[in-house]
Amino acid sequence: MIWVAATLIAATAQTARNAAQAGLTTRIGTIGATAVRFVFGLPFALLTLLIAAIWLPVPRPDATVLGYTAIGAAAQIAATAFMLITMRGQSFGVATALMKTEPVTLAIIGAIILAEPLGPARMGAILLATIGVVMASGANWSRASLSPVLTGVTSGALFGLSSIGFRGAILALPEGGFFIRALTVLVLTLALQAAVMLLWMVWRDRAALRGIAEDWRVSVAAGALGAFASLFWFIGFALTPAANVRTLALVEVVMAQILSGRLLRQKANPLQLAGMALIVVGVGWLLAVA
């Protein structure tokens, strides 16, 4: 069950990366803060690949691998844009709940594109955990308007498509173990995303580019954490269907609620407690049938 450990490590590292990026948004803007994870993550991923290449042969990507990688990279950038639009139009709880519908769309897309088995038990576990997230979010749905709901679901679907692209690229590599294949696709992904973000900032947002350079210490930390988290996400994608990885990652919602209760003295209401219980049951069910 290496994918279970990899997913939990990735979720923890991603939380740390988000914390490192949080302050950057107010100082260098949304575009700059988003670009940091790609631009500063690439050198760390590339260095890791060069070191790994001393002992492991690096697989050579073909057109299929590059195609899947491009789909994943582009979908992830677009998903981030829709996520930011949703967060501007709705409360954080509503936006988070909408985007966490990703495992459902991911399972369906994976069955269509990669012919991964869905099955009633696996789909039931994913649905149960996702419903739990919606309940645990504490979102006030009476104030949710249609437009942000659509952008939120679109964001979740695009994040799902990006995960399918990454898994497709990893599976399409002709040789190598799960680690070197995951690392190879990660470097390709970050290279594409860094190039796109740098070109955009040079063309339309040079202030963000200057901000990244001036705040390079925090940017480097966020990039390193981002590359570390992404590597373990990709290891998970190499070993099991992406929907399994993203469903298990929903346990971070439970951990966040526990931390907020202990550190911030915020009490969960009965609906949120029921939602957290559903997440735990859904994830446990998924692990039993995966």
PDB file of C-alpha atoms in Angstrom:
ATOM      1  CA  MET A   1       0.000   0.000   0.000  1.00  0.00           C
ATOM      2  CA  ILE A   2       2.779   2.422  -0.915  1.00  0.00           C
ATOM      3  CA  TRP A   3       0.247   4.702  -2.606  1.00  0.00           C
ATOM      4  CA  VAL A   4      -1.526   5.248   0.727  1.00  0.00           C
ATOM      5  CA  ALA A   5       1.658   6.488   2.417  1.00  0.00           C
ATOM      6  CA  ALA A   6       2.575   8.596  -0.646  1.00  0.00           C
ATOM      7  CA  THR A   7      -0.852  10.254  -0.689  1.00  0.00           C
ATOM      8  CA  LEU A   8      -0.762  11.127   3.013  1.00  0.00           C
ATOM      9  CA  ILE A   9       2.758  12.578   2.651  1.00  0.00           C
ATOM     10  CA  ALA A  10       1.635  14.591  -0.390  1.00  0.00           C
ATOM     11  CA  ALA A  11      -1.422  15.996   1.391  1.00  0.00           C
ATOM     12  CA  THR A  12       0.682  17.047   4.397  1.00  0.00           C
ATOM     13  CA  ALA A  13       3.354  18.683   2.222  1.00  0.00           C
ATOM     14  CA  GLN A  14       0.693  20.460   0.177  1.00  0.00           C
ATOM     15  CA  THR A  15      -0.768  21.979   3.337  1.00  0.00           C
ATOM     16  CA  ALA A  16       2.684  23.304   4.243  1.00  0.00           C
ATOM     17  CA  ARG A  17       3.126  24.683   0.714  1.00  0.00           C
ATOM     18  CA  ASN A  18      -0.233  26.447   0.877  1.00  0.00           C
ATOM     19  CA  ALA A  19       0.832  28.061   4.129  1.00  0.00           C
ATOM     20  CA  ALA A  20       4.078  29.254   2.528  1.00  0.00           C
ATOM     21  CA  GLN A  21       2.166  30.659  -0.453  1.00  0.00           C
ATOM     22  CA  ALA A  22      -0.553  32.349   1.606  1.00  0.00           C
ATOM     23  CA  GLY A  23       1.477  35.449   2.381  1.00  0.00           C
ATOM     24  CA  LEU A  24       2.763  35.705  -1.176  1.00  0.00           C
ATOM     25  CA  THR A  25      -0.702  36.315  -2.626  1.00  0.00           C
ATOM     26  CA  THR A  26      -1.111  39.631  -0.828  1.00  0.00           C
ATOM     27  CA  ARG A  27       2.405  40.780  -1.747  1.00  0.00           C
ATOM     28  CA  ILE A  28       2.860  39.697  -5.375  1.00  0.00           C
ATOM     29  CA  GLY A  29      -0.678  38.907  -6.522  1.00  0.00           C
ATOM     30  CA  THR A  30      -2.531  35.731  -7.434  1.00  0.00           C
ATOM     31  CA  ILE A  31      -0.679  35.070 -10.702  1.00  0.00           C
ATOM     32  CA  GLY A  32       2.714  35.478  -9.097  1.00  0.00           C
ATOM     33  CA  ALA A  33       1.849  33.275  -6.122  1.00  0.00           C
ATOM     34  CA  THR A  34       0.484  30.591  -8.461  1.00  0.00           C
ATOM     35  CA  ALA A  35       3.581  30.696 -10.681  1.00  0.00           C
ATOM     36  CA  VAL A  36       5.894  30.168  -7.703  1.00  0.00           C
ATOM     37  CA  ARG A  37       4.962  26.492  -7.329  1.00  0.00           C
ATOM     38  CA  PHE A  38       5.964  25.821 -10.948  1.00  0.00           C
ATOM     39  CA  VAL A  39       8.892  28.176 -11.542  1.00  0.00           C
ATOM     40  CA  PHE A  40      10.664  27.463  -8.251  1.00  0.00           C
ATOM     41  CA  GLY A  41       9.544  23.847  -8.055  1.00  0.00           C
ATOM     42  CA  LEU A  42      11.173  22.923 -11.389  1.00  0.00           C
ATOM     43  CA  PRO A  43      14.841  23.267 -10.268  1.00  0.00           C
ATOM     44  CA  PHE A  44      14.242  20.996  -7.271  1.00  0.00           C
ATOM     45  CA  ALA A  45      12.465  18.373  -9.384  1.00  0.00           C
ATOM     46  CA  LEU A  46      15.152  18.548 -12.079  1.00  0.00           C
ATOM     47  CA  LEU A  47      17.961  18.207  -9.531  1.00  0.00           C
ATOM     48  CA  THR A  48      16.235  15.175  -8.004  1.00  0.00           C
ATOM     49  CA  LEU A  49      15.911  13.596 -11.454  1.00  0.00           C
ATOM     50  CA  LEU A  50      19.607  14.192 -12.209  1.00  0.00           C
ATOM     51  CA  ILE A  51      20.590  12.534  -8.927  1.00  0.00           C
ATOM     52  CA  ALA A  52      18.213   9.613  -9.494  1.00  0.00           C
ATOM     53  CA  ALA A  53      19.635   9.159 -13.004  1.00  0.00           C
ATOM     54  CA  ILE A  54      22.958   8.126 -11.447  1.00  0.00           C
ATOM     55  CA  TRP A  55      21.359   4.852 -10.343  1.00  0.00           C
ATOM     56  CA  LEU A  56      18.187   4.556 -12.437  1.00  0.00           C
ATOM     57  CA  PRO A  57      17.790   4.780 -16.224  1.00  0.00           C
ATOM     58  CA  VAL A  58      15.479   7.668 -17.125  1.00  0.00           C
ATOM     59  CA  PRO A  59      12.667   6.575 -19.478  1.00  0.00           C
ATOM     60  CA  ARG A  60      12.362   8.457 -22.760  1.00  0.00           C
ATOM     61  CA  PRO A  61       8.987  10.130 -23.277  1.00  0.00           C
ATOM     62  CA  ASP A  62       7.278   9.739 -26.648  1.00  0.00           C
ATOM     63  CA  ALA A  63       4.492  11.775 -28.252  1.00  0.00           C
ATOM     64  CA  THR A  64       1.817  10.005 -26.190  1.00  0.00           C
ATOM     65  CA  VAL A  65       3.579  10.833 -22.932  1.00  0.00           C
ATOM     66  CA  LEU A  66       4.049  14.464 -23.961  1.00  0.00           C
ATOM     67  CA  GLY A  67       0.395  14.687 -25.015  1.00  0.00           C
ATOM     68  CA  TYR A  68      -0.903  13.386 -21.688  1.00  0.00           C
ATOM     69  CA  THR A  69       1.521  15.644 -19.823  1.00  0.00           C
ATOM     70  CA  ALA A  70       0.369  18.710 -21.769  1.00  0.00           C
ATOM     71  CA  ILE A  71      -3.276  17.875 -20.991  1.00  0.00           C
ATOM     72  CA  GLY A  72      -2.499  17.506 -17.290  1.00  0.00           C
ATOM     73  CA  ALA A  73      -0.396  20.677 -17.119  1.00  0.00           C
ATOM     74  CA  ALA A  74      -2.928  22.828 -18.980  1.00  0.00           C
ATOM     75  CA  ALA A  75      -5.902  21.440 -17.044  1.00  0.00           C
ATOM     76  CA  GLN A  76      -4.188  22.154 -13.723  1.00  0.00           C
ATOM     77  CA  ILE A  77      -3.521  25.783 -14.658  1.00  0.00           C
ATOM     78  CA  ALA A  78      -7.116  26.228 -15.871  1.00  0.00           C
ATOM     79  CA  ALA A  79      -8.481  24.527 -12.735  1.00  0.00           C
ATOM     80  CA  THR A  80      -6.516  26.947 -10.558  1.00  0.00           C
ATOM     81  CA  ALA A  81      -7.999  29.899 -12.462  1.00  0.00           C
ATOM     82  CA  PHE A  82     -11.569  28.600 -11.983  1.00  0.00           C
ATOM     83  CA  MET A  83     -10.801  27.944  -8.317  1.00  0.00           C
ATOM     84  CA  LEU A  84      -9.775  31.571  -7.809  1.00  0.00           C
ATOM     85  CA  ILE A  85     -12.907  32.780  -9.634  1.00  0.00           C
ATOM     86  CA  THR A  86     -15.068  30.598  -7.381  1.00  0.00           C
ATOM     87  CA  MET A  87     -13.387  31.842  -4.220  1.00  0.00           C
ATOM     88  CA  ARG A  88     -14.037  35.431  -5.267  1.00  0.00           C
ATOM     89  CA  GLY A  89     -17.724  34.725  -5.827  1.00  0.00           C
ATOM     90  CA  GLN A  90     -18.512  32.495  -2.846  1.00  0.00           C
ATOM     91  CA  SER A  91     -17.541  31.841   0.740  1.00  0.00           C
ATOM     92  CA  PHE A  92     -14.488  29.678   1.351  1.00  0.00           C
ATOM     93  CA  GLY A  93     -16.651  26.801   2.622  1.00  0.00           C
ATOM     94  CA  VAL A  94     -18.832  26.699  -0.500  1.00  0.00           C
ATOM     95  CA  ALA A  95     -15.844  27.005  -2.825  1.00  0.00           C
ATOM     96  CA  THR A  96     -13.936  24.232  -1.042  1.00  0.00           C
ATOM     97  CA  ALA A  97     -16.926  21.886  -1.051  1.00  0.00           C
ATOM     98  CA  LEU A  98     -17.524  22.426  -4.772  1.00  0.00           C
ATOM     99  CA  MET A  99     -13.904  21.788  -5.711  1.00  0.00           C
ATOM    100  CA  LYS A 100     -13.745  18.666  -3.556  1.00  0.00           C
ATOM    101  CA  THR A 101     -16.255  17.027  -5.918  1.00  0.00           C
ATOM    102  CA  GLU A 102     -13.133  16.233  -7.948  1.00  0.00           C
ATOM    103  CA  PRO A 103     -12.923  12.508  -7.019  1.00  0.00           C
ATOM    104  CA  VAL A 104     -16.363  11.820  -8.547  1.00  0.00           C
ATOM    105  CA  THR A 105     -15.600  13.455 -11.901  1.00  0.00           C
ATOM    106  CA  LEU A 106     -12.104  11.976 -11.753  1.00  0.00           C
ATOM    107  CA  ALA A 107     -13.433   8.429 -11.401  1.00  0.00           C
ATOM    108  CA  ILE A 108     -15.785   8.922 -14.358  1.00  0.00           C
ATOM    109  CA  ILE A 109     -13.116  10.539 -16.576  1.00  0.00           C
ATOM    110  CA  GLY A 110     -10.638   7.796 -15.644  1.00  0.00           C
ATOM    111  CA  ALA A 111     -13.116   5.100 -16.644  1.00  0.00           C
ATOM    112  CA  ILE A 112     -13.702   6.817 -20.006  1.00  0.00           C
ATOM    113  CA  ILE A 113     -10.152   7.854 -20.957  1.00  0.00           C
ATOM    114  CA  LEU A 114      -7.956   5.223 -19.265  1.00  0.00           C
ATOM    115  CA  ALA A 115     -10.524   2.398 -19.126  1.00  0.00           C
ATOM    116  CA  GLU A 116      -9.976   2.063 -15.371  1.00  0.00           C
ATOM    117  CA  PRO A 117     -12.545  -0.161 -13.643  1.00  0.00           C
ATOM    118  CA  LEU A 118     -15.173   1.817 -11.764  1.00  0.00           C
ATOM    119  CA  GLY A 119     -17.481  -0.708 -10.114  1.00  0.00           C
ATOM    120  CA  PRO A 120     -20.393   0.026  -7.773  1.00  0.00           C
ATOM    121  CA  ALA A 121     -18.356  -0.501  -4.561  1.00  0.00           C
ATOM    122  CA  ARG A 122     -15.545   1.863  -5.564  1.00  0.00           C
ATOM    123  CA  MET A 123     -17.943   4.506  -6.895  1.00  0.00           C
ATOM    124  CA  GLY A 124     -20.048   4.202  -3.736  1.00  0.00           C
ATOM    125  CA  ALA A 125     -17.012   4.814  -1.527  1.00  0.00           C
ATOM    126  CA  ILE A 126     -15.982   7.861  -3.567  1.00  0.00           C
ATOM    127  CA  LEU A 127     -19.492   9.314  -3.492  1.00  0.00           C
ATOM    128  CA  LEU A 128     -19.828   8.741   0.257  1.00  0.00           C
ATOM    129  CA  ALA A 129     -16.532  10.500   1.026  1.00  0.00           C
ATOM    130  CA  THR A 130     -17.395  13.385  -1.318  1.00  0.00           C
ATOM    131  CA  ILE A 131     -20.821  13.890   0.277  1.00  0.00           C
ATOM    132  CA  GLY A 132     -19.023  13.908   3.613  1.00  0.00           C
ATOM    133  CA  VAL A 133     -16.775  16.755   2.429  1.00  0.00           C
ATOM    134  CA  VAL A 134     -19.781  18.822   1.340  1.00  0.00           C
ATOM    135  CA  MET A 135     -21.370  18.317   4.765  1.00  0.00           C
ATOM    136  CA  ALA A 136     -18.144  18.935   6.699  1.00  0.00           C
ATOM    137  CA  SER A 137     -17.402  22.166   4.836  1.00  0.00           C
ATOM    138  CA  GLY A 138     -19.904  24.109   6.920  1.00  0.00           C
ATOM    139  CA  ALA A 139     -20.954  25.925   3.756  1.00  0.00           C
ATOM    140  CA  ASN A 140     -24.054  28.121   3.733  1.00  0.00           C
ATOM    141  CA  TRP A 141     -25.709  26.796   0.576  1.00  0.00           C
ATOM    142  CA  SER A 142     -28.701  29.118   0.838  1.00  0.00           C
ATOM    143  CA  ARG A 143     -26.455  31.950  -0.351  1.00  0.00           C
ATOM    144  CA  ALA A 144     -24.838  30.022  -3.188  1.00  0.00           C
ATOM    145  CA  SER A 145     -25.603  31.450  -6.635  1.00  0.00           C
ATOM    146  CA  LEU A 146     -25.544  29.454  -9.861  1.00  0.00           C
ATOM    147  CA  SER A 147     -22.484  30.985 -11.546  1.00  0.00           C
ATOM    148  CA  PRO A 148     -19.956  30.227  -8.773  1.00  0.00           C
ATOM    149  CA  VAL A 149     -21.436  26.754  -8.363  1.00  0.00           C
ATOM    150  CA  LEU A 150     -20.744  26.068 -12.040  1.00  0.00           C
ATOM    151  CA  THR A 151     -17.207  27.465 -11.858  1.00  0.00           C
ATOM    152  CA  GLY A 152     -16.525  25.458  -8.694  1.00  0.00           C
ATOM    153  CA  VAL A 153     -17.671  22.183 -10.223  1.00  0.00           C
ATOM    154  CA  THR A 154     -15.708  23.035 -13.390  1.00  0.00           C
ATOM    155  CA  SER A 155     -12.612  23.610 -11.266  1.00  0.00           C
ATOM    156  CA  GLY A 156     -13.037  20.207  -9.634  1.00  0.00           C
ATOM    157  CA  ALA A 157     -13.546  18.531 -13.015  1.00  0.00           C
ATOM    158  CA  LEU A 158     -10.436  20.208 -14.440  1.00  0.00           C
ATOM    159  CA  PHE A 159      -8.364  19.165 -11.432  1.00  0.00           C
ATOM    160  CA  GLY A 160      -9.665  15.655 -12.084  1.00  0.00           C
ATOM    161  CA  LEU A 161      -8.691  15.881 -15.756  1.00  0.00           C
ATOM    162  CA  SER A 162      -5.201  17.058 -14.783  1.00  0.00           C
ATOM    163  CA  SER A 163      -4.755  14.006 -12.536  1.00  0.00           C
ATOM    164  CA  ILE A 164      -5.869  11.750 -15.392  1.00  0.00           C
ATOM    165  CA  GLY A 165      -3.365  13.449 -17.694  1.00  0.00           C
ATOM    166  CA  PHE A 166      -0.545  12.883 -15.219  1.00  0.00           C
ATOM    167  CA  ARG A 167      -1.472   9.236 -14.610  1.00  0.00           C
ATOM    168  CA  GLY A 168      -1.847   8.645 -18.347  1.00  0.00           C
ATOM    169  CA  ALA A 169       1.626  10.081 -18.958  1.00  0.00           C
ATOM    170  CA  ILE A 170       3.175   7.946 -16.206  1.00  0.00           C
ATOM    171  CA  LEU A 171       1.544   4.757 -17.517  1.00  0.00           C
ATOM    172  CA  ALA A 172       2.563   5.575 -21.107  1.00  0.00           C
ATOM    173  CA  LEU A 173       6.288   5.675 -20.307  1.00  0.00           C
ATOM    174  CA  PRO A 174       7.850   2.554 -21.827  1.00  0.00           C
ATOM    175  CA  GLU A 175      10.102   1.492 -18.947  1.00  0.00           C
ATOM    176  CA  GLY A 176      11.207   2.176 -15.385  1.00  0.00           C
ATOM    177  CA  GLY A 177       9.844   1.681 -11.891  1.00  0.00           C
ATOM    178  CA  PHE A 178       7.094   3.779 -10.387  1.00  0.00           C
ATOM    179  CA  PHE A 179       9.495   6.292  -8.782  1.00  0.00           C
ATOM    180  CA  ILE A 180      11.538   7.211 -11.843  1.00  0.00           C
ATOM    181  CA  ARG A 181       8.443   7.341 -14.059  1.00  0.00           C
ATOM    182  CA  ALA A 182       6.653   9.634 -11.599  1.00  0.00           C
ATOM    183  CA  LEU A 183       9.721  11.865 -11.309  1.00  0.00           C
ATOM    184  CA  THR A 184      10.196  12.056 -15.084  1.00  0.00           C
ATOM    185  CA  VAL A 185       6.599  13.152 -15.687  1.00  0.00           C
ATOM    186  CA  LEU A 186       6.840  15.653 -12.825  1.00  0.00           C
ATOM    187  CA  VAL A 187       9.847  17.360 -14.439  1.00  0.00           C
ATOM    188  CA  LEU A 188       8.089  17.481 -17.828  1.00  0.00           C
ATOM    189  CA  THR A 189       4.944  18.902 -16.200  1.00  0.00           C
ATOM    190  CA  LEU A 190       6.727  21.604 -14.229  1.00  0.00           C
ATOM    191  CA  ALA A 191       8.809  22.572 -17.263  1.00  0.00           C
ATOM    192  CA  LEU A 192       5.661  23.129 -19.352  1.00  0.00           C
ATOM    193  CA  GLN A 193       3.842  24.993 -16.579  1.00  0.00           C
ATOM    194  CA  ALA A 194       6.838  27.174 -15.683  1.00  0.00           C
ATOM    195  CA  ALA A 195       7.292  28.130 -19.339  1.00  0.00           C
ATOM    196  CA  VAL A 196       3.608  29.060 -19.724  1.00  0.00           C
ATOM    197  CA  MET A 197       3.529  31.099 -16.517  1.00  0.00           C
ATOM    198  CA  LEU A 198       6.785  32.934 -17.290  1.00  0.00           C
ATOM    199  CA  LEU A 199       5.618  33.806 -20.788  1.00  0.00           C
ATOM    200  CA  TRP A 200       2.313  35.089 -19.410  1.00  0.00           C
ATOM    201  CA  MET A 201       3.996  37.244 -16.789  1.00  0.00           C
ATOM    202  CA  VAL A 202       6.488  38.689 -19.287  1.00  0.00           C
ATOM    203  CA  TRP A 203       3.584  39.512 -21.607  1.00  0.00           C
ATOM    204  CA  ARG A 204       0.874  40.646 -19.184  1.00  0.00           C
ATOM    205  CA  ASP A 205       2.068  40.836 -15.560  1.00  0.00           C
ATOM    206  CA  ARG A 206       5.664  41.999 -15.169  1.00  0.00           C
ATOM    207  CA  ALA A 207       4.891  43.328 -11.698  1.00  0.00           C
ATOM    208  CA  ALA A 208       4.311  39.740 -10.543  1.00  0.00           C
ATOM    209  CA  LEU A 209       7.605  38.689 -12.115  1.00  0.00           C
ATOM    210  CA  ARG A 210       9.439  41.437 -10.207  1.00  0.00           C
ATOM    211  CA  GLY A 211       7.609  40.450  -7.021  1.00  0.00           C
ATOM    212  CA  ILE A 212       8.746  36.834  -7.335  1.00  0.00           C
ATOM    213  CA  ALA A 213      12.353  37.939  -7.770  1.00  0.00           C
ATOM    214  CA  GLU A 214      12.193  40.301  -4.780  1.00  0.00           C
ATOM    215  CA  ASP A 215      10.505  37.727  -2.518  1.00  0.00           C
ATOM    216  CA  TRP A 216      12.723  34.869  -3.653  1.00  0.00           C
ATOM    217  CA  ARG A 217      13.361  33.340  -0.211  1.00  0.00           C
ATOM    218  CA  VAL A 218       9.697  32.556   0.454  1.00  0.00           C
ATOM    219  CA  SER A 219       9.251  31.634  -3.207  1.00  0.00           C
ATOM    220  CA  VAL A 220      12.067  29.090  -3.003  1.00  0.00           C
ATOM    221  CA  ALA A 221      10.530  27.509   0.113  1.00  0.00           C
ATOM    222  CA  ALA A 222       7.092  27.297  -1.515  1.00  0.00           C
ATOM    223  CA  GLY A 223       8.601  25.865  -4.698  1.00  0.00           C
ATOM    224  CA  ALA A 224      10.550  23.193  -2.807  1.00  0.00           C
ATOM    225  CA  LEU A 225       7.490  22.137  -0.806  1.00  0.00           C
ATOM    226  CA  GLY A 226       5.381  22.156  -3.972  1.00  0.00           C
ATOM    227  CA  ALA A 227       7.816  19.922  -5.857  1.00  0.00           C
ATOM    228  CA  PHE A 228       8.022  17.557  -2.870  1.00  0.00           C
ATOM    229  CA  ALA A 229       4.234  17.313  -2.599  1.00  0.00           C
ATOM    230  CA  SER A 230       3.788  16.856  -6.356  1.00  0.00           C
ATOM    231  CA  LEU A 231       6.342  14.043  -6.462  1.00  0.00           C
ATOM    232  CA  PHE A 232       4.359  12.061  -3.913  1.00  0.00           C
ATOM    233  CA  TRP A 233       1.063  12.817  -5.699  1.00  0.00           C
ATOM    234  CA  PHE A 234       2.641  11.425  -8.867  1.00  0.00           C
ATOM    235  CA  ILE A 235       3.964   8.360  -7.040  1.00  0.00           C
ATOM    236  CA  GLY A 236       0.393   7.720  -5.935  1.00  0.00           C
ATOM    237  CA  PHE A 237      -0.854   8.157  -9.520  1.00  0.00           C
ATOM    238  CA  ALA A 238       1.779   5.660 -10.703  1.00  0.00           C
ATOM    239  CA  LEU A 239       0.531   2.951  -8.359  1.00  0.00           C
ATOM    240  CA  THR A 240      -3.278   3.237  -8.330  1.00  0.00           C
ATOM    241  CA  PRO A 241      -6.115   4.998 -10.194  1.00  0.00           C
ATOM    242  CA  ALA A 242      -6.003   8.750  -9.605  1.00  0.00           C
ATOM    243  CA  ALA A 243      -9.530   8.721  -8.123  1.00  0.00           C
ATOM    244  CA  ASN A 244      -8.282   6.512  -5.279  1.00  0.00           C
ATOM    245  CA  VAL A 245      -5.482   8.981  -4.520  1.00  0.00           C
ATOM    246  CA  ARG A 246      -7.715  12.050  -4.550  1.00  0.00           C
ATOM    247  CA  THR A 247     -10.405  10.339  -2.457  1.00  0.00           C
ATOM    248  CA  LEU A 248      -7.909   9.309   0.228  1.00  0.00           C
ATOM    249  CA  ALA A 249      -6.636  12.905   0.207  1.00  0.00           C
ATOM    250  CA  LEU A 250     -10.067  14.021   1.470  1.00  0.00           C
ATOM    251  CA  VAL A 251      -8.958  13.001   4.975  1.00  0.00           C
ATOM    252  CA  GLU A 252      -7.131  16.347   5.062  1.00  0.00           C
ATOM    253  CA  VAL A 253     -10.582  17.934   5.559  1.00  0.00           C
ATOM    254  CA  VAL A 254     -10.976  15.932   8.775  1.00  0.00           C
ATOM    255  CA  MET A 255      -7.461  16.841   9.908  1.00  0.00           C
ATOM    256  CA  ALA A 256      -8.101  20.531   9.178  1.00  0.00           C
ATOM    257  CA  GLN A 257     -11.298  20.442  11.264  1.00  0.00           C
ATOM    258  CA  ILE A 258      -9.490  18.779  14.153  1.00  0.00           C
ATOM    259  CA  LEU A 259      -6.672  21.338  14.030  1.00  0.00           C
ATOM    260  CA  SER A 260      -9.083  24.265  13.851  1.00  0.00           C
ATOM    261  CA  GLY A 261     -10.904  22.876  16.882  1.00  0.00           C
ATOM    262  CA  ARG A 262      -7.740  22.451  18.930  1.00  0.00           C
ATOM    263  CA  LEU A 263      -5.799  25.522  17.834  1.00  0.00           C
ATOM    264  CA  LEU A 264      -8.562  28.015  17.120  1.00  0.00           C
ATOM    265  CA  ARG A 265     -11.170  26.633  19.515  1.00  0.00           C
ATOM    266  CA  GLN A 266     -13.682  26.351  16.682  1.00  0.00           C
ATOM    267  CA  LYS A 267     -16.416  23.802  17.413  1.00  0.00           C
ATOM    268  CA  ALA A 268     -17.909  21.677  14.645  1.00  0.00           C
ATOM    269  CA  ASN A 269     -21.697  21.499  14.446  1.00  0.00           C
ATOM    270  CA  PRO A 270     -23.540  18.135  14.240  1.00  0.00           C
ATOM    271  CA  LEU A 271     -23.764  18.289  10.425  1.00  0.00           C
ATOM    272  CA  GLN A 272     -20.012  18.814  10.135  1.00  0.00           C
ATOM    273  CA  LEU A 273     -19.338  15.952  12.561  1.00  0.00           C
ATOM    274  CA  ALA A 274     -21.595  13.686  10.479  1.00  0.00           C
ATOM    275  CA  GLY A 275     -19.733  14.785   7.341  1.00  0.00           C
ATOM    276  CA  MET A 276     -16.358  13.939   8.871  1.00  0.00           C
ATOM    277  CA  ALA A 277     -17.704  10.527   9.861  1.00  0.00           C
ATOM    278  CA  LEU A 278     -18.827   9.918   6.263  1.00  0.00           C
ATOM    279  CA  ILE A 279     -15.363  10.878   4.983  1.00  0.00           C
ATOM    280  CA  VAL A 280     -13.721   8.372   7.319  1.00  0.00           C
ATOM    281  CA  VAL A 281     -16.201   5.619   6.376  1.00  0.00           C
ATOM    282  CA  GLY A 282     -15.893   6.397   2.649  1.00  0.00           C
ATOM    283  CA  VAL A 283     -12.085   6.366   2.738  1.00  0.00           C
ATOM    284  CA  GLY A 284     -12.064   3.151   4.790  1.00  0.00           C
ATOM    285  CA  TRP A 285     -14.458   1.555   2.298  1.00  0.00           C
ATOM    286  CA  LEU A 286     -12.263   2.656  -0.592  1.00  0.00           C
ATOM    287  CA  LEU A 287      -9.159   1.144   1.000  1.00  0.00           C
ATOM    288  CA  ALA A 288     -11.031  -2.112   1.508  1.00  0.00           C
ATOM    289  CA  VAL A 289     -12.025  -2.420  -2.159  1.00  0.00           C
ATOM    290  CA  ALA A 290      -8.985  -0.773  -3.822  1.00  0.00           C
TER     291      ALA A 290
END
